[in-house]
PDB file of C-alpha atoms in Angstrom:
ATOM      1  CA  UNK A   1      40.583-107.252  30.353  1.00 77.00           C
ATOM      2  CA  UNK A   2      42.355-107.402  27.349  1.00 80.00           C
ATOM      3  CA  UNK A   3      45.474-108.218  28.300  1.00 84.00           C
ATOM      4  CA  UNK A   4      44.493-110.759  30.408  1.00 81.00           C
ATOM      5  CA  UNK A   5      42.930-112.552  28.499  1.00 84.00           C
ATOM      6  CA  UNK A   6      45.411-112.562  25.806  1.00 82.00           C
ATOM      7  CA  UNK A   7      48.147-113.556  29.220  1.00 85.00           C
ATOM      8  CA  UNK A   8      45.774-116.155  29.866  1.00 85.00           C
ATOM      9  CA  UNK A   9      45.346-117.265  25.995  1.00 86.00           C
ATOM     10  CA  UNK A  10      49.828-117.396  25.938  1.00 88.00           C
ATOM     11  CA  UNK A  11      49.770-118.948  28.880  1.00 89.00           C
ATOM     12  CA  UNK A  12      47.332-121.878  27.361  1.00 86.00           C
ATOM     13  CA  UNK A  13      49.447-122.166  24.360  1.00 88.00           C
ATOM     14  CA  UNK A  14      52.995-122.671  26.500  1.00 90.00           C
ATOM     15  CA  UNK A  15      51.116-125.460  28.166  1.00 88.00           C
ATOM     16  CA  UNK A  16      49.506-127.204  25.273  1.00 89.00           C
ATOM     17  CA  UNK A  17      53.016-126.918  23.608  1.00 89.00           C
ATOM     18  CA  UNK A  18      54.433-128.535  26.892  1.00 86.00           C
ATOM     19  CA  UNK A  19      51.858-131.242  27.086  1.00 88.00           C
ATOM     20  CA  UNK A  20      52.406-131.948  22.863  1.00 87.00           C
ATOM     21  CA  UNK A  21      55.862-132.306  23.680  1.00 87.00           C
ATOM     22  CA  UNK A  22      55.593-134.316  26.850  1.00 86.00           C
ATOM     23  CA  UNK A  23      53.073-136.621  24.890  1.00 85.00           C
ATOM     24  CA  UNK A  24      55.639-137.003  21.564  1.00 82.00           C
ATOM     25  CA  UNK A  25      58.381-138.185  24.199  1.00 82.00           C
ATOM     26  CA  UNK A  26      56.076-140.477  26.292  1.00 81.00           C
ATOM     27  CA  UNK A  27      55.417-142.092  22.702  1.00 80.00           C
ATOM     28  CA  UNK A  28      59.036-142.235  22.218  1.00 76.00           C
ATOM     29  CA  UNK A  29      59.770-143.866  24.625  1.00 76.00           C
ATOM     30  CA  UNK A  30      57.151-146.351  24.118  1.00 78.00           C
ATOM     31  CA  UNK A  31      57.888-147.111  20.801  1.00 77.00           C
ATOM     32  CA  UNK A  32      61.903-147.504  21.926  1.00 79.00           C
ATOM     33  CA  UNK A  33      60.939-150.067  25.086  1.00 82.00           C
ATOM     34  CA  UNK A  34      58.556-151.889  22.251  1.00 83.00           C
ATOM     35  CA  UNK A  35      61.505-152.019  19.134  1.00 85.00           C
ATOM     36  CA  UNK A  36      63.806-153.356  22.241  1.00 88.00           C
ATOM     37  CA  UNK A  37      61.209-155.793  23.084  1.00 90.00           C
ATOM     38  CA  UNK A  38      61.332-156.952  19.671  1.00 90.00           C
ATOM     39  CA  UNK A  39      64.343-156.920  19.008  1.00 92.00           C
ATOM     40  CA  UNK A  40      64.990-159.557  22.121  1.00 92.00           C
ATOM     41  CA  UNK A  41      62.447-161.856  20.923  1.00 93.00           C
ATOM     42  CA  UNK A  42      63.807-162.347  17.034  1.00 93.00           C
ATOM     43  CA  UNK A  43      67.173-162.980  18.804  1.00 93.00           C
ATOM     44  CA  UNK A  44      65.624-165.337  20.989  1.00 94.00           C
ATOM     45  CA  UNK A  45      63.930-166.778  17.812  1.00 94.00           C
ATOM     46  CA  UNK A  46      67.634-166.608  15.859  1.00 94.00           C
ATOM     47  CA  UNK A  47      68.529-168.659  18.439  1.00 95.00           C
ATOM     48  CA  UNK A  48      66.121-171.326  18.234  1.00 93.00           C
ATOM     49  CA  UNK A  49      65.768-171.605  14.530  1.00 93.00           C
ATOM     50  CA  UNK A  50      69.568-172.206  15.062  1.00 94.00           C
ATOM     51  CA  UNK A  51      69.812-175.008  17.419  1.00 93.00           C
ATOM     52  CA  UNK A  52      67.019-176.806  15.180  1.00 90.00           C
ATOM     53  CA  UNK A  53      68.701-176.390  12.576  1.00 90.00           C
ATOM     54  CA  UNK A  54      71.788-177.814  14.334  1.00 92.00           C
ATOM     55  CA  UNK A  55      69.623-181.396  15.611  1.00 90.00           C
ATOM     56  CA  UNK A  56      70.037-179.332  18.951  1.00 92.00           C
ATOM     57  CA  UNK A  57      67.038-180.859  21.453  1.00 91.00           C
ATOM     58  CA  UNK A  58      64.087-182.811  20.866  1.00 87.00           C
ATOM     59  CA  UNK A  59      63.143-180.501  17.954  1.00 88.00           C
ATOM     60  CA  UNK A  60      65.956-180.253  16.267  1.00 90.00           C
ATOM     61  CA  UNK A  61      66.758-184.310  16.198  1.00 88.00           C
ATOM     62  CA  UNK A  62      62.849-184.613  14.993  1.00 85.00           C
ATOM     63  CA  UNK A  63      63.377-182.064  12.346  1.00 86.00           C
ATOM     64  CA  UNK A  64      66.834-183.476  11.049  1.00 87.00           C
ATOM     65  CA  UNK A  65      66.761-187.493  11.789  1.00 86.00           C
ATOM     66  CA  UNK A  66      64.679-188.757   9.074  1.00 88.00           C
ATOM     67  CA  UNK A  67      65.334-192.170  11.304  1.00 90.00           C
ATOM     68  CA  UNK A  68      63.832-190.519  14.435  1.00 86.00           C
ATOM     69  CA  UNK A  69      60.631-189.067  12.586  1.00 85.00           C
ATOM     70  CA  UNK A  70      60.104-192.199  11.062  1.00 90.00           C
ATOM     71  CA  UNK A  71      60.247-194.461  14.182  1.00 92.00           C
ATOM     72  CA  UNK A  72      57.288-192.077  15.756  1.00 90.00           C
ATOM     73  CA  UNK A  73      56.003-192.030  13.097  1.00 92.00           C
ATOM     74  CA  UNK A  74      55.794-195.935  14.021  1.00 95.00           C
ATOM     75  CA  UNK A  75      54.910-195.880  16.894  1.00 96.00           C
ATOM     76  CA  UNK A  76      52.040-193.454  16.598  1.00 95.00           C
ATOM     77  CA  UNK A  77      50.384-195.885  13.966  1.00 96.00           C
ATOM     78  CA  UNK A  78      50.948-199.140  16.517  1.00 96.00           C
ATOM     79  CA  UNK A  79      49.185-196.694  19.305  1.00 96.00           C
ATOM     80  CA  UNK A  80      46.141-196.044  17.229  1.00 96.00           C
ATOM     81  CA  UNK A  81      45.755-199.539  16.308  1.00 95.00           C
ATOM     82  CA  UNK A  82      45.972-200.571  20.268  1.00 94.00           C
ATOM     83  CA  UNK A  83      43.601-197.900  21.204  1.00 93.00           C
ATOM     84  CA  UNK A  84      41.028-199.171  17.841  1.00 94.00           C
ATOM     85  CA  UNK A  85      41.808-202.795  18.901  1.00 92.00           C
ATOM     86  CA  UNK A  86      40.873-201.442  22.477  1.00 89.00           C
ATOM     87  CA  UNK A  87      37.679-200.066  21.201  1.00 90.00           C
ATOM     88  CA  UNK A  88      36.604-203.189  19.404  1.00 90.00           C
ATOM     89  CA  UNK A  89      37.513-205.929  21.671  1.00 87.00           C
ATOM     90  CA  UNK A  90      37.726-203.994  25.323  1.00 85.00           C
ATOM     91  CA  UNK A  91      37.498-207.641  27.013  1.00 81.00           C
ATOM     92  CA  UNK A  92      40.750-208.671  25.955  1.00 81.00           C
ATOM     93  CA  UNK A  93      42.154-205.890  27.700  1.00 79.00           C
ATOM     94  CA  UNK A  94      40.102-205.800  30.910  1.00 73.00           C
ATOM     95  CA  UNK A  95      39.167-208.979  31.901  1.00 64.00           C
ATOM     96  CA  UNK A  96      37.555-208.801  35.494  1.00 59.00           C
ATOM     97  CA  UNK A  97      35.372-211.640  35.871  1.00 56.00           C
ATOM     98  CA  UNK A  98      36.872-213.388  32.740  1.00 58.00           C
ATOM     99  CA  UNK A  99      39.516-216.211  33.164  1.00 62.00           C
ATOM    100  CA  UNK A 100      39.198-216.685  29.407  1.00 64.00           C
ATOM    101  CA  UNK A 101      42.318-215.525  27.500  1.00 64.00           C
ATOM    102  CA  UNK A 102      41.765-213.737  24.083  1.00 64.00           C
ATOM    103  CA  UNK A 103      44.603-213.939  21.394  1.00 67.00           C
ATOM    104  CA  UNK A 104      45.423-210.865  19.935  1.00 68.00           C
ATOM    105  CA  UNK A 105      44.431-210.618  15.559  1.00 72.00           C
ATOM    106  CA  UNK A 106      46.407-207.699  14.346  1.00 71.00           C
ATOM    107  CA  UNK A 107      44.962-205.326  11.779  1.00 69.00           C
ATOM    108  CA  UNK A 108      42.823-206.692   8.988  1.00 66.00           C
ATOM    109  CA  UNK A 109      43.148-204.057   6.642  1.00 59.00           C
TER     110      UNK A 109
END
């Protein structure tokens, strides 16, 4: 009985050892598809940052034409003074049984 069990107690070890070692290279090989993974995106994001930096694409001219921000900058102020002017005097916009034409007061403040 002996000897089997101390077979059966080697014969547990080899296959612990095998499944230790099968799990360190399954981990391996995550870790090296994840560090590849990685390393993709930051050159993706190189890449980016770059052309941005360069006025490349809508992003890039926004980031690096002072002219460009400034102008949206514009015409995002003139849009929320429509849509408050909209607010405050919705007739003058949408005039369905109305004939009577309202002239438009810019901002008073």
């Amino acid at each position: 009985n002996e000897s089997k069990i101390n077979a059966t107690l080697e014969s547990f070890t080899k296959t612990s050892e095998n499944i230790t070692t099968l799990t360190n290279d399954i981990k391996d090989v995550e870790l090296s598809k994840t560090i590849s993974t990685l390393d993709n995106t930051l050159s993706s994001m190189n890449a980016l940052l770059s052309d941005i930096q360069q006025g490349k694409g809508s992003m890039g001219k926004l980031m690096n034409d002072e002219s460009l921000y400034n102008n949206l900058e514009g015409a995002t102020k003139e849009m929320e003074e429509l849509l408050r002017d909209i607010k405050l005097h919705p007739k003058r916009y949408f005039r369905i049984l109305s004939r009577k034409e309202i002239p438009y007061e810019g901002d008073k403040n």
